[in-house]
């Protein structure tokens, strides 16, 4: 997972979404709402297709899922599940991009805290790395341990559990591969006689297929080789990277 920016919708598409929400609210108030059938009909429209395309484009050329940042994001995911919360079914702020695997694993699970706030991390409004850690040995994403509270972070625990981020072997393998590539890039840079910093930073960003760099630069990764060496040898480059992910 990584922090992502929600794209702007074209005015016409935004208005369409608003009209559908009004229609849902109207049907719900008269007890005539069949949310699944309603969604199915609207999902096939060109306008919803355009909204989906906007989400896909916002994720970059490979259009990965906003949860795993790995598989192709193929469908609109209702962060607050539409079955339980039809009042948010056409709320643009509630739409994420999801792959088939994450959609299947998550299902309709959506745990809330005691204040009825979501425990699942919404990557469009919060930074997943505030609640999760990368395990460089296994490639899994795990809940972050909060030293002040002396406990695992609740949102991290819930997100890892709902999306099974610590139990998806193939995914962990691909995260691990990306991490190794990032380490290789840094190691090579440390050995270079004269390092072109702009080039190096570009290369590093391009290598980060799964959004692991924030963990390497701001998270626990900064204390591990070769990232700790990069910080010591090139404080300026380190500063640029930090700025980028702070
Ligand atoms: Zn996914």
PDB file of C-alpha atoms and ligand atoms in Angstrom:
ATOM      1  CA  UNK A   1       0.000   0.000   0.000  1.00  0.00           C
ATOM      2  CA  UNK A   2       1.079   3.558  -0.523  1.00  0.00           C
ATOM      3  CA  UNK A   3      -0.331   7.054  -0.182  1.00  0.00           C
ATOM      4  CA  UNK A   4      -2.205   7.942  -3.356  1.00  0.00           C
ATOM      5  CA  UNK A   5      -3.789  11.117  -4.690  1.00  0.00           C
ATOM      6  CA  UNK A   6      -7.471  11.041  -5.603  1.00  0.00           C
ATOM      7  CA  UNK A   7      -7.891  12.461  -9.128  1.00  0.00           C
ATOM      8  CA  UNK A   8     -10.373  15.198 -10.068  1.00  0.00           C
ATOM      9  CA  UNK A   9     -13.461  14.031 -11.930  1.00  0.00           C
ATOM     10  CA  UNK A  10     -14.705  15.804 -15.052  1.00  0.00           C
ATOM     11  CA  UNK A  11     -17.671  17.974 -14.028  1.00  0.00           C
ATOM     12  CA  UNK A  12     -20.135  15.953 -16.114  1.00  0.00           C
ATOM     13  CA  UNK A  13     -19.072  12.660 -14.506  1.00  0.00           C
ATOM     14  CA  UNK A  14     -19.234  14.178 -11.023  1.00  0.00           C
ATOM     15  CA  UNK A  15     -22.765  15.392 -11.722  1.00  0.00           C
ATOM     16  CA  UNK A  16     -23.795  11.944 -12.953  1.00  0.00           C
ATOM     17  CA  UNK A  17     -22.534  10.390  -9.727  1.00  0.00           C
ATOM     18  CA  UNK A  18     -24.457  12.945  -7.712  1.00  0.00           C
ATOM     19  CA  UNK A  19     -27.682  12.192  -9.592  1.00  0.00           C
ATOM     20  CA  UNK A  20     -27.266   8.443  -9.017  1.00  0.00           C
ATOM     21  CA  UNK A  21     -26.754   9.032  -5.307  1.00  0.00           C
ATOM     22  CA  UNK A  22     -29.923  11.114  -5.146  1.00  0.00           C
ATOM     23  CA  UNK A  23     -31.797   8.332  -6.892  1.00  0.00           C
ATOM     24  CA  UNK A  24     -30.441   5.757  -4.417  1.00  0.00           C
ATOM     25  CA  UNK A  25     -31.465   7.948  -1.481  1.00  0.00           C
ATOM     26  CA  UNK A  26     -34.944   8.368  -2.973  1.00  0.00           C
ATOM     27  CA  UNK A  27     -35.380   4.627  -3.538  1.00  0.00           C
ATOM     28  CA  UNK A  28     -34.064   3.840  -0.093  1.00  0.00           C
ATOM     29  CA  UNK A  29     -36.535   6.195   1.558  1.00  0.00           C
ATOM     30  CA  UNK A  30     -39.404   4.421  -0.210  1.00  0.00           C
ATOM     31  CA  UNK A  31     -38.007   0.953   0.537  1.00  0.00           C
ATOM     32  CA  UNK A  32     -37.510   0.235  -3.159  1.00  0.00           C
ATOM     33  CA  UNK A  33     -33.721  -0.009  -3.263  1.00  0.00           C
ATOM     34  CA  UNK A  34     -31.958  -3.080  -4.601  1.00  0.00           C
ATOM     35  CA  UNK A  35     -28.400  -1.803  -4.363  1.00  0.00           C
ATOM     36  CA  UNK A  36     -26.750  -4.714  -6.188  1.00  0.00           C
ATOM     37  CA  UNK A  37     -29.073  -4.469  -9.181  1.00  0.00           C
ATOM     38  CA  UNK A  38     -28.780  -0.665  -9.173  1.00  0.00           C
ATOM     39  CA  UNK A  39     -24.978  -0.835  -9.136  1.00  0.00           C
ATOM     40  CA  UNK A  40     -24.868  -3.526 -11.798  1.00  0.00           C
ATOM     41  CA  UNK A  41     -26.870  -1.363 -14.168  1.00  0.00           C
ATOM     42  CA  UNK A  42     -24.817   1.785 -13.559  1.00  0.00           C
ATOM     43  CA  UNK A  43     -21.452  -0.029 -13.485  1.00  0.00           C
ATOM     44  CA  UNK A  44     -21.929  -0.878 -17.171  1.00  0.00           C
ATOM     45  CA  UNK A  45     -22.395   2.765 -18.200  1.00  0.00           C
ATOM     46  CA  UNK A  46     -19.768   4.728 -20.073  1.00  0.00           C
ATOM     47  CA  UNK A  47     -19.780   7.405 -17.377  1.00  0.00           C
ATOM     48  CA  UNK A  48     -18.866   5.020 -14.562  1.00  0.00           C
ATOM     49  CA  UNK A  49     -16.259   3.594 -16.950  1.00  0.00           C
ATOM     50  CA  UNK A  50     -14.771   7.087 -17.225  1.00  0.00           C
ATOM     51  CA  UNK A  51     -14.598   7.430 -13.455  1.00  0.00           C
ATOM     52  CA  UNK A  52     -12.870   4.046 -13.237  1.00  0.00           C
ATOM     53  CA  UNK A  53     -10.432   5.152 -15.939  1.00  0.00           C
ATOM     54  CA  UNK A  54      -9.626   8.288 -13.902  1.00  0.00           C
ATOM     55  CA  UNK A  55      -8.756   6.102 -10.898  1.00  0.00           C
ATOM     56  CA  UNK A  56      -6.622   3.826 -13.080  1.00  0.00           C
ATOM     57  CA  UNK A  57      -4.739   6.700 -14.687  1.00  0.00           C
ATOM     58  CA  UNK A  58      -4.037   8.253 -11.302  1.00  0.00           C
ATOM     59  CA  UNK A  59      -2.080   5.129 -10.327  1.00  0.00           C
ATOM     60  CA  UNK A  60       0.400   5.420 -13.205  1.00  0.00           C
ATOM     61  CA  UNK A  61       1.043   3.448 -16.397  1.00  0.00           C
ATOM     62  CA  UNK A  62       0.531  -0.049 -14.936  1.00  0.00           C
ATOM     63  CA  UNK A  63      -2.698   1.009 -13.162  1.00  0.00           C
ATOM     64  CA  UNK A  64      -2.131  -1.093 -10.022  1.00  0.00           C
ATOM     65  CA  UNK A  65      -4.712  -1.760  -7.321  1.00  0.00           C
ATOM     66  CA  UNK A  66      -4.733   0.832  -4.513  1.00  0.00           C
ATOM     67  CA  UNK A  67      -4.594  -1.858  -1.826  1.00  0.00           C
ATOM     68  CA  UNK A  68      -1.811  -4.192  -2.981  1.00  0.00           C
ATOM     69  CA  UNK A  69      -0.126  -1.836  -5.538  1.00  0.00           C
ATOM     70  CA  UNK A  70       0.642  -4.988  -7.494  1.00  0.00           C
ATOM     71  CA  UNK A  71      -2.177  -6.537  -9.538  1.00  0.00           C
ATOM     72  CA  UNK A  72      -3.953  -4.536 -12.203  1.00  0.00           C
ATOM     73  CA  UNK A  73      -6.755  -2.447 -10.695  1.00  0.00           C
ATOM     74  CA  UNK A  74      -9.808  -3.582 -12.625  1.00  0.00           C
ATOM     75  CA  UNK A  75     -12.803  -2.386 -10.685  1.00  0.00           C
ATOM     76  CA  UNK A  76     -14.319   0.296  -8.508  1.00  0.00           C
ATOM     77  CA  UNK A  77     -14.080  -0.645  -4.854  1.00  0.00           C
ATOM     78  CA  UNK A  78     -16.481   0.919  -2.371  1.00  0.00           C
ATOM     79  CA  UNK A  79     -14.345   1.641   0.678  1.00  0.00           C
ATOM     80  CA  UNK A  80     -17.494   1.803   2.827  1.00  0.00           C
ATOM     81  CA  UNK A  81     -19.225  -1.299   1.326  1.00  0.00           C
ATOM     82  CA  UNK A  82     -22.206  -0.255  -0.767  1.00  0.00           C
ATOM     83  CA  UNK A  83     -24.441  -3.047   0.590  1.00  0.00           C
ATOM     84  CA  UNK A  84     -24.236  -1.745   4.157  1.00  0.00           C
ATOM     85  CA  UNK A  85     -23.748   1.916   3.331  1.00  0.00           C
ATOM     86  CA  UNK A  86     -25.782   2.687   0.177  1.00  0.00           C
ATOM     87  CA  UNK A  87     -25.669   6.353   1.199  1.00  0.00           C
ATOM     88  CA  UNK A  88     -22.025   6.322   0.059  1.00  0.00           C
ATOM     89  CA  UNK A  89     -22.396   4.153  -3.039  1.00  0.00           C
ATOM     90  CA  UNK A  90     -21.924   7.054  -5.482  1.00  0.00           C
ATOM     91  CA  UNK A  91     -19.780   9.248  -3.277  1.00  0.00           C
ATOM     92  CA  UNK A  92     -16.588   9.777  -5.293  1.00  0.00           C
ATOM     93  CA  UNK A  93     -14.570  10.014  -2.067  1.00  0.00           C
ATOM     94  CA  UNK A  94     -15.677   6.447  -1.331  1.00  0.00           C
ATOM     95  CA  UNK A  95     -14.385   4.958  -4.585  1.00  0.00           C
ATOM     96  CA  UNK A  96     -11.012   3.241  -4.718  1.00  0.00           C
ATOM     97  CA  UNK A  97      -9.345   1.179  -7.420  1.00  0.00           C
ATOM     98  CA  UNK A  98      -9.138  -2.512  -6.619  1.00  0.00           C
ATOM     99  CA  UNK A  99      -7.869  -5.755  -8.145  1.00  0.00           C
ATOM    100  CA  UNK A 100      -9.883  -8.967  -8.287  1.00  0.00           C
ATOM    101  CA  UNK A 101      -7.741 -10.637  -5.625  1.00  0.00           C
ATOM    102  CA  UNK A 102      -7.978  -7.844  -3.028  1.00  0.00           C
ATOM    103  CA  UNK A 103     -11.697  -7.488  -3.759  1.00  0.00           C
ATOM    104  CA  UNK A 104     -12.239 -11.197  -3.164  1.00  0.00           C
ATOM    105  CA  UNK A 105     -10.127 -11.282  -0.004  1.00  0.00           C
ATOM    106  CA  UNK A 106     -11.686  -8.155   1.498  1.00  0.00           C
ATOM    107  CA  UNK A 107     -15.265  -9.095   0.621  1.00  0.00           C
ATOM    108  CA  UNK A 108     -17.626  -7.009   2.715  1.00  0.00           C
ATOM    109  CA  UNK A 109     -15.390  -6.923   5.777  1.00  0.00           C
ATOM    110  CA  UNK A 110     -15.104  -3.367   7.038  1.00  0.00           C
ATOM    111  CA  UNK A 111     -14.247  -3.157  10.742  1.00  0.00           C
ATOM    112  CA  UNK A 112     -15.021   0.060  12.644  1.00  0.00           C
ATOM    113  CA  UNK A 113     -13.577   1.404  15.878  1.00  0.00           C
ATOM    114  CA  UNK A 114     -15.593   2.404  18.954  1.00  0.00           C
ATOM    115  CA  UNK A 115     -16.350   5.797  17.345  1.00  0.00           C
ATOM    116  CA  UNK A 116     -17.687   4.084  14.206  1.00  0.00           C
ATOM    117  CA  UNK A 117     -14.629   5.159  12.226  1.00  0.00           C
ATOM    118  CA  UNK A 118     -13.025   2.772   9.688  1.00  0.00           C
ATOM    119  CA  UNK A 119     -10.089   0.678  10.824  1.00  0.00           C
ATOM    120  CA  UNK A 120      -9.140  -0.150   7.249  1.00  0.00           C
ATOM    121  CA  UNK A 121      -6.600   2.341   5.889  1.00  0.00           C
ATOM    122  CA  UNK A 122      -7.874   4.571   3.077  1.00  0.00           C
ATOM    123  CA  UNK A 123      -4.728   5.320   1.046  1.00  0.00           C
ATOM    124  CA  UNK A 124      -6.353   8.414  -0.512  1.00  0.00           C
ATOM    125  CA  UNK A 125      -6.654  10.159   2.852  1.00  0.00           C
ATOM    126  CA  UNK A 126      -3.899   8.680   5.012  1.00  0.00           C
ATOM    127  CA  UNK A 127      -0.388   7.331   4.661  1.00  0.00           C
ATOM    128  CA  UNK A 128      -0.411   3.537   5.096  1.00  0.00           C
ATOM    129  CA  UNK A 129       3.174   3.712   6.369  1.00  0.00           C
ATOM    130  CA  UNK A 130       1.931   5.559   9.453  1.00  0.00           C
ATOM    131  CA  UNK A 131       0.327   2.274  10.530  1.00  0.00           C
ATOM    132  CA  UNK A 132       2.254  -0.478   8.787  1.00  0.00           C
ATOM    133  CA  UNK A 133       5.782  -1.751   8.382  1.00  0.00           C
ATOM    134  CA  UNK A 134       7.542  -3.731   5.730  1.00  0.00           C
ATOM    135  CA  UNK A 135       9.192  -6.950   6.832  1.00  0.00           C
ATOM    136  CA  UNK A 136      12.411  -7.064   4.779  1.00  0.00           C
ATOM    137  CA  UNK A 137      12.986 -10.724   5.651  1.00  0.00           C
ATOM    138  CA  UNK A 138       9.650 -12.085   4.442  1.00  0.00           C
ATOM    139  CA  UNK A 139       8.361  -9.336   2.131  1.00  0.00           C
ATOM    140  CA  UNK A 140       5.125  -9.155   4.116  1.00  0.00           C
ATOM    141  CA  UNK A 141       3.380  -5.989   5.216  1.00  0.00           C
ATOM    142  CA  UNK A 142       2.770  -6.065   8.952  1.00  0.00           C
ATOM    143  CA  UNK A 143       1.137  -3.817  11.551  1.00  0.00           C
ATOM    144  CA  UNK A 144       3.475  -1.233  13.022  1.00  0.00           C
ATOM    145  CA  UNK A 145       4.394  -1.469  16.689  1.00  0.00           C
ATOM    146  CA  UNK A 146       3.701   1.791  18.518  1.00  0.00           C
ATOM    147  CA  UNK A 147       6.404   2.180  21.169  1.00  0.00           C
ATOM    148  CA  UNK A 148       4.540   4.962  22.989  1.00  0.00           C
ATOM    149  CA  UNK A 149       1.361   2.921  23.339  1.00  0.00           C
ATOM    150  CA  UNK A 150       3.352  -0.306  23.686  1.00  0.00           C
ATOM    151  CA  UNK A 151       0.943  -2.016  21.328  1.00  0.00           C
ATOM    152  CA  UNK A 152       0.409  -2.814  17.654  1.00  0.00           C
ATOM    153  CA  UNK A 153      -1.331  -0.022  15.771  1.00  0.00           C
ATOM    154  CA  UNK A 154      -5.009  -0.895  15.463  1.00  0.00           C
ATOM    155  CA  UNK A 155      -5.394   0.374  11.901  1.00  0.00           C
ATOM    156  CA  UNK A 156      -2.324  -1.557  10.835  1.00  0.00           C
ATOM    157  CA  UNK A 157      -3.595  -4.745  12.465  1.00  0.00           C
ATOM    158  CA  UNK A 158      -7.046  -4.390  10.863  1.00  0.00           C
ATOM    159  CA  UNK A 159      -5.727  -3.548   7.393  1.00  0.00           C
ATOM    160  CA  UNK A 160      -3.217  -6.402   7.359  1.00  0.00           C
ATOM    161  CA  UNK A 161      -5.959  -8.742   8.556  1.00  0.00           C
ATOM    162  CA  UNK A 162      -8.717  -7.630   6.150  1.00  0.00           C
ATOM    163  CA  UNK A 163      -6.414  -7.759   3.112  1.00  0.00           C
ATOM    164  CA  UNK A 164      -4.308 -10.666   4.443  1.00  0.00           C
ATOM    165  CA  UNK A 165      -1.147  -8.715   3.679  1.00  0.00           C
ATOM    166  CA  UNK A 166       0.939 -11.030   5.848  1.00  0.00           C
ATOM    167  CA  UNK A 167      -0.393 -14.209   4.223  1.00  0.00           C
ATOM    168  CA  UNK A 168      -0.078 -13.640   0.480  1.00  0.00           C
ATOM    169  CA  UNK A 169       3.056 -15.469  -0.539  1.00  0.00           C
ATOM    170  CA  UNK A 170       3.179 -14.453  -4.196  1.00  0.00           C
ATOM    171  CA  UNK A 171       2.611 -10.826  -3.276  1.00  0.00           C
ATOM    172  CA  UNK A 172       5.266 -10.921  -0.556  1.00  0.00           C
ATOM    173  CA  UNK A 173       7.681 -12.419  -3.060  1.00  0.00           C
ATOM    174  CA  UNK A 174       7.133  -9.527  -5.460  1.00  0.00           C
ATOM    175  CA  UNK A 175       7.497  -6.927  -2.681  1.00  0.00           C
ATOM    176  CA  UNK A 176      10.691  -8.639  -1.650  1.00  0.00           C
ATOM    177  CA  UNK A 177      11.987  -8.514  -5.210  1.00  0.00           C
ATOM    178  CA  UNK A 178      11.302  -4.789  -5.431  1.00  0.00           C
ATOM    179  CA  UNK A 179      13.063  -4.284  -2.094  1.00  0.00           C
ATOM    180  CA  UNK A 180      16.119  -6.207  -3.330  1.00  0.00           C
ATOM    181  CA  UNK A 181      16.196  -4.083  -6.489  1.00  0.00           C
ATOM    182  CA  UNK A 182      16.053  -0.900  -4.409  1.00  0.00           C
ATOM    183  CA  UNK A 183      18.919  -2.167  -2.235  1.00  0.00           C
ATOM    184  CA  UNK A 184      20.924  -3.023  -5.352  1.00  0.00           C
ATOM    185  CA  UNK A 185      20.413   0.470  -6.802  1.00  0.00           C
ATOM    186  CA  UNK A 186      21.612   2.063  -3.568  1.00  0.00           C
ATOM    187  CA  UNK A 187      24.597  -0.288  -3.241  1.00  0.00           C
ATOM    188  CA  UNK A 188      25.663   0.413  -6.814  1.00  0.00           C
ATOM    189  CA  UNK A 189      25.295   4.152  -6.230  1.00  0.00           C
ATOM    190  CA  UNK A 190      27.439   3.961  -3.089  1.00  0.00           C
ATOM    191  CA  UNK A 191      30.222   2.355  -5.105  1.00  0.00           C
ATOM    192  CA  UNK A 192      30.039   4.816  -8.014  1.00  0.00           C
ATOM    193  CA  UNK A 193      33.036   7.181  -8.234  1.00  0.00           C
ATOM    194  CA  UNK A 194      30.899  10.209  -9.138  1.00  0.00           C
ATOM    195  CA  UNK A 195      27.201   9.875  -8.506  1.00  0.00           C
ATOM    196  CA  UNK A 196      24.714  11.806 -10.626  1.00  0.00           C
ATOM    197  CA  UNK A 197      22.172  12.547  -7.917  1.00  0.00           C
ATOM    198  CA  UNK A 198      19.228  13.499 -10.177  1.00  0.00           C
ATOM    199  CA  UNK A 199      19.679  10.390 -12.246  1.00  0.00           C
ATOM    200  CA  UNK A 200      20.028   8.212  -9.179  1.00  0.00           C
ATOM    201  CA  UNK A 201      16.856   9.550  -7.540  1.00  0.00           C
ATOM    202  CA  UNK A 202      14.909   9.065 -10.806  1.00  0.00           C
ATOM    203  CA  UNK A 203      16.181   5.509 -11.107  1.00  0.00           C
ATOM    204  CA  UNK A 204      15.310   4.726  -7.521  1.00  0.00           C
ATOM    205  CA  UNK A 205      11.758   6.046  -7.925  1.00  0.00           C
ATOM    206  CA  UNK A 206      11.330   4.072 -11.133  1.00  0.00           C
ATOM    207  CA  UNK A 207      12.489   0.884  -9.417  1.00  0.00           C
ATOM    208  CA  UNK A 208       9.947   1.228  -6.615  1.00  0.00           C
ATOM    209  CA  UNK A 209       7.069  -0.746  -8.161  1.00  0.00           C
ATOM    210  CA  UNK A 210       5.302  -1.272  -4.842  1.00  0.00           C
ATOM    211  CA  UNK A 211       5.731   2.029  -3.008  1.00  0.00           C
ATOM    212  CA  UNK A 212       8.282   0.708  -0.502  1.00  0.00           C
ATOM    213  CA  UNK A 213      10.606   3.721  -0.580  1.00  0.00           C
ATOM    214  CA  UNK A 214       8.770   5.699   2.139  1.00  0.00           C
ATOM    215  CA  UNK A 215       9.505   2.804   4.492  1.00  0.00           C
ATOM    216  CA  UNK A 216      13.165   2.687   3.369  1.00  0.00           C
ATOM    217  CA  UNK A 217      13.647   6.440   3.814  1.00  0.00           C
ATOM    218  CA  UNK A 218      11.327   7.466   6.653  1.00  0.00           C
ATOM    219  CA  UNK A 219      10.464   4.149   8.263  1.00  0.00           C
ATOM    220  CA  UNK A 220      12.546   1.488   9.921  1.00  0.00           C
ATOM    221  CA  UNK A 221      14.370   0.877   6.623  1.00  0.00           C
ATOM    222  CA  UNK A 222      16.516   3.974   7.177  1.00  0.00           C
ATOM    223  CA  UNK A 223      18.405   2.157   9.948  1.00  0.00           C
ATOM    224  CA  UNK A 224      19.248  -0.802   7.726  1.00  0.00           C
ATOM    225  CA  UNK A 225      22.011  -1.278   5.194  1.00  0.00           C
ATOM    226  CA  UNK A 226      22.353   0.012   2.569  1.00  0.00           C
ATOM    227  CA  UNK A 227      19.953   2.875   3.357  1.00  0.00           C
ATOM    228  CA  UNK A 228      21.784   3.926   6.532  1.00  0.00           C
ATOM    229  CA  UNK A 229      24.975   4.123   4.443  1.00  0.00           C
ATOM    230  CA  UNK A 230      23.254   6.265   1.825  1.00  0.00           C
ATOM    231  CA  UNK A 231      22.096   8.640   4.545  1.00  0.00           C
ATOM    232  CA  UNK A 232      25.630   8.940   5.951  1.00  0.00           C
ATOM    233  CA  UNK A 233      27.406   9.265   2.586  1.00  0.00           C
ATOM    234  CA  UNK A 234      24.949  11.513   0.743  1.00  0.00           C
ATOM    235  CA  UNK A 235      23.002  13.691   3.189  1.00  0.00           C
ATOM    236  CA  UNK A 236      21.857  15.949   0.361  1.00  0.00           C
ATOM    237  CA  UNK A 237      20.317  13.127  -1.678  1.00  0.00           C
ATOM    238  CA  UNK A 238      18.836  11.786   1.541  1.00  0.00           C
ATOM    239  CA  UNK A 239      17.276  15.195   2.202  1.00  0.00           C
ATOM    240  CA  UNK A 240      15.674  15.269  -1.259  1.00  0.00           C
ATOM    241  CA  UNK A 241      14.234  11.771  -0.788  1.00  0.00           C
ATOM    242  CA  UNK A 242      12.962  12.628   2.695  1.00  0.00           C
ATOM    243  CA  UNK A 243      11.195  15.714   1.400  1.00  0.00           C
ATOM    244  CA  UNK A 244       9.552  13.621  -1.239  1.00  0.00           C
ATOM    245  CA  UNK A 245       8.044  11.180   1.232  1.00  0.00           C
ATOM    246  CA  UNK A 246       7.437  13.296   4.310  1.00  0.00           C
TER     247      UNK A 246
HETATM  248 ZN1  LIG B   1      -4.963  -5.636  -4.987  1.00  0.00          ZN
END
